Amino acid sequence: MPRIKDNRKEDDIKGPKANIRQGKKAVKTAAETLDPERRSSYEEIKAALKKGGTIEISGEEGNGRRYLTSLAAAALQRKIEVVDIERVSSTFLIDSDEREDYISTLIFNGKILETIPYIYCIKDVTEYEEEFHDLLLRLREDIDTICIGTERNISEGIIDGPVFRINVPEIDSKAQVELWMEAAKQNGL
């Protein structure tokens, strides 16, 4: 049977590279550079990740949801694996075997490597609602912690079961650039 190519980009598995090189000190230092609102969101996300379950992290695009989640996961010696819901949809992965292999890899990484799936949802998940439900159910069977990053709260009425909701506050453009610069620095860019 031919091996199916893994379509994930190299940067789909996130986590501050500085953490790998320098340990928890780098994560602590990065967390200390956050403004008070981001620091509060970081602490909320870290506590939720520690507890486990399904966590929805919502907020405006570019406000640091994924970076804060990555930083919080690194503080717990874990990494996030970014999953763009469009990439799991039938329009992107037309071959069902390819889709199945991708989901199996996510489950393997979550169970064995203890990565935390971070499902990135576009503004309107209803276009991919069936794929979203299927992915979430499959991941929940085997993985203790799953994050969903959205621009607005989508979980009510779409996600079954308990969901821990965290809203990352809006950020002004100056603070946004500072946050992105710190994220780039932590990822060796």
PDB file of C-alpha atoms in Angstrom:
ATOM      1  CA  MET A   1       0.000   0.000   0.000  1.00  0.00           C
ATOM      2  CA  PRO A   2       1.505   3.384  -0.969  1.00  0.00           C
ATOM      3  CA  ARG A   3       2.343   5.762   1.846  1.00  0.00           C
ATOM      4  CA  ILE A   4       0.075   8.793   1.899  1.00  0.00           C
ATOM      5  CA  LYS A   5       1.850  12.114   2.075  1.00  0.00           C
ATOM      6  CA  ASP A   6       1.334  14.109   5.247  1.00  0.00           C
ATOM      7  CA  ASN A   7      -0.084  17.457   4.046  1.00  0.00           C
ATOM      8  CA  ARG A   8       0.702  19.350   7.222  1.00  0.00           C
ATOM      9  CA  LYS A   9       3.114  22.210   6.915  1.00  0.00           C
ATOM     10  CA  GLU A  10       6.254  22.082   9.026  1.00  0.00           C
ATOM     11  CA  ASP A  11       4.943  24.861  11.271  1.00  0.00           C
ATOM     12  CA  ASP A  12       1.665  23.068  12.067  1.00  0.00           C
ATOM     13  CA  ILE A  13       3.187  21.800  15.318  1.00  0.00           C
ATOM     14  CA  LYS A  14       3.827  24.940  17.333  1.00  0.00           C
ATOM     15  CA  GLY A  15       5.675  25.662  20.522  1.00  0.00           C
ATOM     16  CA  PRO A  16       8.276  28.233  21.427  1.00  0.00           C
ATOM     17  CA  LYS A  17      11.579  26.832  20.158  1.00  0.00           C
ATOM     18  CA  ALA A  18      13.326  28.792  22.879  1.00  0.00           C
ATOM     19  CA  ASN A  19      11.534  26.561  25.372  1.00  0.00           C
ATOM     20  CA  ILE A  20      13.137  23.503  23.836  1.00  0.00           C
ATOM     21  CA  ARG A  21      16.576  25.088  24.079  1.00  0.00           C
ATOM     22  CA  GLN A  22      16.298  26.861  27.415  1.00  0.00           C
ATOM     23  CA  GLY A  23      13.555  25.112  29.365  1.00  0.00           C
ATOM     24  CA  LYS A  24      10.830  26.651  31.466  1.00  0.00           C
ATOM     25  CA  LYS A  25      12.870  29.819  32.047  1.00  0.00           C
ATOM     26  CA  ALA A  26      12.290  30.947  28.447  1.00  0.00           C
ATOM     27  CA  VAL A  27       8.536  30.423  28.758  1.00  0.00           C
ATOM     28  CA  LYS A  28       8.430  32.273  32.060  1.00  0.00           C
ATOM     29  CA  THR A  29      10.412  35.153  30.551  1.00  0.00           C
ATOM     30  CA  ALA A  30       8.091  35.291  27.523  1.00  0.00           C
ATOM     31  CA  ALA A  31       5.016  35.224  29.766  1.00  0.00           C
ATOM     32  CA  GLU A  32       6.422  38.082  31.843  1.00  0.00           C
ATOM     33  CA  THR A  33       6.652  40.293  28.729  1.00  0.00           C
ATOM     34  CA  LEU A  34       2.885  40.053  28.145  1.00  0.00           C
ATOM     35  CA  ASP A  35       0.676  43.055  28.829  1.00  0.00           C
ATOM     36  CA  PRO A  36      -1.734  42.589  31.785  1.00  0.00           C
ATOM     37  CA  GLU A  37      -4.727  41.542  29.643  1.00  0.00           C
ATOM     38  CA  ARG A  38      -2.691  38.997  27.654  1.00  0.00           C
ATOM     39  CA  ARG A  39      -1.073  37.771  30.885  1.00  0.00           C
ATOM     40  CA  SER A  40      -4.511  37.177  32.384  1.00  0.00           C
ATOM     41  CA  SER A  41      -5.624  35.259  29.270  1.00  0.00           C
ATOM     42  CA  TYR A  42      -2.366  33.259  29.324  1.00  0.00           C
ATOM     43  CA  GLU A  43      -2.969  32.262  32.960  1.00  0.00           C
ATOM     44  CA  GLU A  44      -6.595  31.291  32.172  1.00  0.00           C
ATOM     45  CA  ILE A  45      -5.496  29.200  29.204  1.00  0.00           C
ATOM     46  CA  LYS A  46      -2.720  27.542  31.218  1.00  0.00           C
ATOM     47  CA  ALA A  47      -5.157  26.631  34.005  1.00  0.00           C
ATOM     48  CA  ALA A  48      -7.649  25.242  31.474  1.00  0.00           C
ATOM     49  CA  LEU A  49      -4.942  23.194  29.717  1.00  0.00           C
ATOM     50  CA  LYS A  50      -3.853  21.793  33.069  1.00  0.00           C
ATOM     51  CA  LYS A  51      -7.431  20.769  33.854  1.00  0.00           C
ATOM     52  CA  GLY A  52      -8.065  19.337  30.366  1.00  0.00           C
ATOM     53  CA  GLY A  53     -11.252  18.972  28.347  1.00  0.00           C
ATOM     54  CA  THR A  54     -12.535  21.018  25.428  1.00  0.00           C
ATOM     55  CA  ILE A  55     -11.386  24.626  25.538  1.00  0.00           C
ATOM     56  CA  GLU A  56     -12.689  27.336  23.230  1.00  0.00           C
ATOM     57  CA  ILE A  57     -10.418  30.366  22.930  1.00  0.00           C
ATOM     58  CA  SER A  58     -12.136  33.207  21.123  1.00  0.00           C
ATOM     59  CA  GLY A  59     -11.150  36.730  20.181  1.00  0.00           C
ATOM     60  CA  GLU A  60     -10.271  38.997  17.284  1.00  0.00           C
ATOM     61  CA  GLU A  61      -7.875  37.810  14.602  1.00  0.00           C
ATOM     62  CA  GLY A  62      -4.269  38.634  15.455  1.00  0.00           C
ATOM     63  CA  ASN A  63      -4.803  39.114  19.186  1.00  0.00           C
ATOM     64  CA  GLY A  64      -2.505  36.251  20.201  1.00  0.00           C
ATOM     65  CA  ARG A  65      -4.887  33.337  20.831  1.00  0.00           C
ATOM     66  CA  ARG A  66      -2.607  30.742  19.248  1.00  0.00           C
ATOM     67  CA  TYR A  67       0.600  32.247  20.683  1.00  0.00           C
ATOM     68  CA  LEU A  68      -0.840  32.413  24.195  1.00  0.00           C
ATOM     69  CA  THR A  69      -2.046  28.824  23.896  1.00  0.00           C
ATOM     70  CA  SER A  70       1.361  27.725  22.615  1.00  0.00           C
ATOM     71  CA  LEU A  71       3.094  29.546  25.447  1.00  0.00           C
ATOM     72  CA  ALA A  72       0.736  28.074  28.073  1.00  0.00           C
ATOM     73  CA  ALA A  73       1.213  24.568  26.646  1.00  0.00           C
ATOM     74  CA  ALA A  74       5.000  25.002  26.688  1.00  0.00           C
ATOM     75  CA  ALA A  75       4.815  26.027  30.347  1.00  0.00           C
ATOM     76  CA  LEU A  76       3.226  22.607  30.933  1.00  0.00           C
ATOM     77  CA  GLN A  77       5.902  20.888  28.785  1.00  0.00           C
ATOM     78  CA  ARG A  78       3.491  20.282  25.904  1.00  0.00           C
ATOM     79  CA  LYS A  79       3.009  21.600  22.373  1.00  0.00           C
ATOM     80  CA  ILE A  80      -0.011  22.488  20.304  1.00  0.00           C
ATOM     81  CA  GLU A  81      -0.699  21.021  16.895  1.00  0.00           C
ATOM     82  CA  VAL A  82      -2.581  23.477  14.712  1.00  0.00           C
ATOM     83  CA  VAL A  83      -5.434  21.970  12.707  1.00  0.00           C
ATOM     84  CA  ASP A  84      -7.129  24.247  10.181  1.00  0.00           C
ATOM     85  CA  ILE A  85     -10.696  22.951   9.938  1.00  0.00           C
ATOM     86  CA  GLU A  86     -10.653  23.711   6.199  1.00  0.00           C
ATOM     87  CA  ARG A  87      -7.783  21.236   5.789  1.00  0.00           C
ATOM     88  CA  VAL A  88      -9.877  18.462   7.321  1.00  0.00           C
ATOM     89  CA  SER A  89     -12.884  19.279   5.165  1.00  0.00           C
ATOM     90  CA  SER A  90     -13.870  17.194   2.182  1.00  0.00           C
ATOM     91  CA  THR A  91     -13.114  20.146  -0.121  1.00  0.00           C
ATOM     92  CA  PHE A  92      -9.420  20.068   0.860  1.00  0.00           C
ATOM     93  CA  LEU A  93      -8.855  16.366   1.519  1.00  0.00           C
ATOM     94  CA  ILE A  94     -11.012  14.834  -1.182  1.00  0.00           C
ATOM     95  CA  ASP A  95      -9.629  11.324  -0.647  1.00  0.00           C
ATOM     96  CA  SER A  96     -11.297   9.863   2.450  1.00  0.00           C
ATOM     97  CA  ASP A  97      -8.237   7.665   3.126  1.00  0.00           C
ATOM     98  CA  GLU A  98      -6.057  10.780   3.203  1.00  0.00           C
ATOM     99  CA  ARG A  99      -8.469  12.458   5.627  1.00  0.00           C
ATOM    100  CA  GLU A 100      -8.546   9.331   7.792  1.00  0.00           C
ATOM    101  CA  ASP A 101      -4.745   9.178   7.881  1.00  0.00           C
ATOM    102  CA  TYR A 102      -4.567  12.836   8.876  1.00  0.00           C
ATOM    103  CA  ILE A 103      -7.026  12.375  11.750  1.00  0.00           C
ATOM    104  CA  SER A 104      -5.238   9.191  12.854  1.00  0.00           C
ATOM    105  CA  THR A 105      -1.959  11.130  12.941  1.00  0.00           C
ATOM    106  CA  LEU A 106      -3.581  13.827  15.089  1.00  0.00           C
ATOM    107  CA  ILE A 107      -4.843  11.179  17.501  1.00  0.00           C
ATOM    108  CA  PHE A 108      -1.451   9.438  17.593  1.00  0.00           C
ATOM    109  CA  ASN A 109       0.343  12.737  18.261  1.00  0.00           C
ATOM    110  CA  GLY A 110      -2.144  13.591  21.007  1.00  0.00           C
ATOM    111  CA  LYS A 111      -1.903  10.219  22.733  1.00  0.00           C
ATOM    112  CA  ILE A 112       1.757   9.359  22.307  1.00  0.00           C
ATOM    113  CA  LEU A 113       3.490  12.727  21.908  1.00  0.00           C
ATOM    114  CA  GLU A 114       0.952  14.518  24.132  1.00  0.00           C
ATOM    115  CA  THR A 115       0.426  17.335  21.665  1.00  0.00           C
ATOM    116  CA  ILE A 116      -2.712  19.385  22.140  1.00  0.00           C
ATOM    117  CA  PRO A 117      -4.831  19.718  18.995  1.00  0.00           C
ATOM    118  CA  TYR A 118      -5.636  23.381  18.367  1.00  0.00           C
ATOM    119  CA  ILE A 119      -8.508  23.465  15.888  1.00  0.00           C
ATOM    120  CA  TYR A 120      -8.416  26.789  14.103  1.00  0.00           C
ATOM    121  CA  CYS A 121     -11.894  27.718  12.902  1.00  0.00           C
ATOM    122  CA  ILE A 122     -12.721  30.260  10.291  1.00  0.00           C
ATOM    123  CA  LYS A 123     -15.286  32.927  11.106  1.00  0.00           C
ATOM    124  CA  ASP A 124     -18.215  30.766  10.036  1.00  0.00           C
ATOM    125  CA  VAL A 125     -17.762  27.130  11.029  1.00  0.00           C
ATOM    126  CA  THR A 126     -21.240  26.249   9.765  1.00  0.00           C
ATOM    127  CA  GLU A 127     -19.749  25.699   6.305  1.00  0.00           C
ATOM    128  CA  TYR A 128     -17.691  22.856   7.817  1.00  0.00           C
ATOM    129  CA  GLU A 129     -20.032  21.877  10.638  1.00  0.00           C
ATOM    130  CA  GLU A 130     -20.191  18.168   9.732  1.00  0.00           C
ATOM    131  CA  GLU A 131     -16.397  17.855   9.460  1.00  0.00           C
ATOM    132  CA  PHE A 132     -15.984  19.875  12.656  1.00  0.00           C
ATOM    133  CA  HIS A 133     -18.348  17.596  14.624  1.00  0.00           C
ATOM    134  CA  ASP A 134     -16.708  14.471  13.227  1.00  0.00           C
ATOM    135  CA  LEU A 135     -13.193  15.680  14.035  1.00  0.00           C
ATOM    136  CA  LEU A 136     -14.130  16.818  17.533  1.00  0.00           C
ATOM    137  CA  LEU A 137     -15.892  13.542  18.373  1.00  0.00           C
ATOM    138  CA  ARG A 138     -12.969  11.488  17.080  1.00  0.00           C
ATOM    139  CA  LEU A 139     -10.406  13.523  19.013  1.00  0.00           C
ATOM    140  CA  ARG A 140     -12.446  13.496  22.228  1.00  0.00           C
ATOM    141  CA  GLU A 141     -12.474   9.681  22.218  1.00  0.00           C
ATOM    142  CA  ASP A 142      -8.704   9.502  22.725  1.00  0.00           C
ATOM    143  CA  ILE A 143      -7.314  12.891  23.708  1.00  0.00           C
ATOM    144  CA  ASP A 144      -7.810  14.591  27.056  1.00  0.00           C
ATOM    145  CA  THR A 145      -7.298  18.220  25.978  1.00  0.00           C
ATOM    146  CA  ILE A 146      -8.525  19.891  22.792  1.00  0.00           C
ATOM    147  CA  CYS A 147      -8.434  23.610  21.990  1.00  0.00           C
ATOM    148  CA  ILE A 148     -10.630  25.418  19.518  1.00  0.00           C
ATOM    149  CA  GLY A 149      -9.482  28.857  18.361  1.00  0.00           C
ATOM    150  CA  THR A 150     -12.233  31.057  16.981  1.00  0.00           C
ATOM    151  CA  GLU A 151     -12.815  34.700  16.192  1.00  0.00           C
ATOM    152  CA  ARG A 152     -16.146  34.608  17.949  1.00  0.00           C
ATOM    153  CA  ASN A 153     -17.816  32.239  20.367  1.00  0.00           C
ATOM    154  CA  ILE A 154     -19.107  29.400  18.193  1.00  0.00           C
ATOM    155  CA  SER A 155     -19.426  26.603  20.687  1.00  0.00           C
ATOM    156  CA  GLU A 156     -22.918  27.280  21.985  1.00  0.00           C
ATOM    157  CA  GLY A 157     -25.263  25.111  19.964  1.00  0.00           C
ATOM    158  CA  ILE A 158     -22.463  23.645  17.841  1.00  0.00           C
ATOM    159  CA  ILE A 159     -20.270  21.778  20.332  1.00  0.00           C
ATOM    160  CA  ASP A 160     -21.873  19.055  22.433  1.00  0.00           C
ATOM    161  CA  GLY A 161     -20.769  18.585  26.019  1.00  0.00           C
ATOM    162  CA  PRO A 162     -18.902  20.813  28.444  1.00  0.00           C
ATOM    163  CA  VAL A 163     -16.672  23.524  27.013  1.00  0.00           C
ATOM    164  CA  PHE A 164     -14.388  25.872  28.928  1.00  0.00           C
ATOM    165  CA  ARG A 165     -14.639  29.276  27.212  1.00  0.00           C
ATOM    166  CA  ILE A 166     -11.914  31.905  27.294  1.00  0.00           C
ATOM    167  CA  ASN A 167     -12.198  35.231  25.499  1.00  0.00           C
ATOM    168  CA  VAL A 168      -8.912  36.959  24.699  1.00  0.00           C
ATOM    169  CA  PRO A 169      -9.587  40.727  24.777  1.00  0.00           C
ATOM    170  CA  GLU A 170      -9.034  42.991  21.791  1.00  0.00           C
ATOM    171  CA  ILE A 171      -5.574  44.394  21.314  1.00  0.00           C
ATOM    172  CA  ASP A 172      -4.458  47.714  19.834  1.00  0.00           C
ATOM    173  CA  SER A 173      -2.144  47.675  16.823  1.00  0.00           C
ATOM    174  CA  LYS A 174       0.976  48.710  18.773  1.00  0.00           C
ATOM    175  CA  ALA A 175       0.500  45.972  21.356  1.00  0.00           C
ATOM    176  CA  GLN A 176      -0.310  43.531  18.544  1.00  0.00           C
ATOM    177  CA  VAL A 177       3.032  44.227  16.833  1.00  0.00           C
ATOM    178  CA  GLU A 178       4.858  43.819  20.168  1.00  0.00           C
ATOM    179  CA  LEU A 179       3.095  40.492  20.770  1.00  0.00           C
ATOM    180  CA  TRP A 180       3.926  39.252  17.264  1.00  0.00           C
ATOM    181  CA  MET A 181       7.568  40.313  17.662  1.00  0.00           C
ATOM    182  CA  GLU A 182       7.818  38.364  20.916  1.00  0.00           C
ATOM    183  CA  ALA A 183       6.148  35.347  19.291  1.00  0.00           C
ATOM    184  CA  ALA A 184       8.621  35.520  16.396  1.00  0.00           C
ATOM    185  CA  LYS A 185      11.518  35.787  18.835  1.00  0.00           C
ATOM    186  CA  GLN A 186      10.294  32.779  20.820  1.00  0.00           C
ATOM    187  CA  ASN A 187      10.007  30.755  17.621  1.00  0.00           C
ATOM    188  CA  GLY A 188      13.491  31.633  16.451  1.00  0.00           C
ATOM    189  CA  LEU A 189      12.431  33.984  13.659  1.00  0.00           C
TER     190      LEU A 189
END
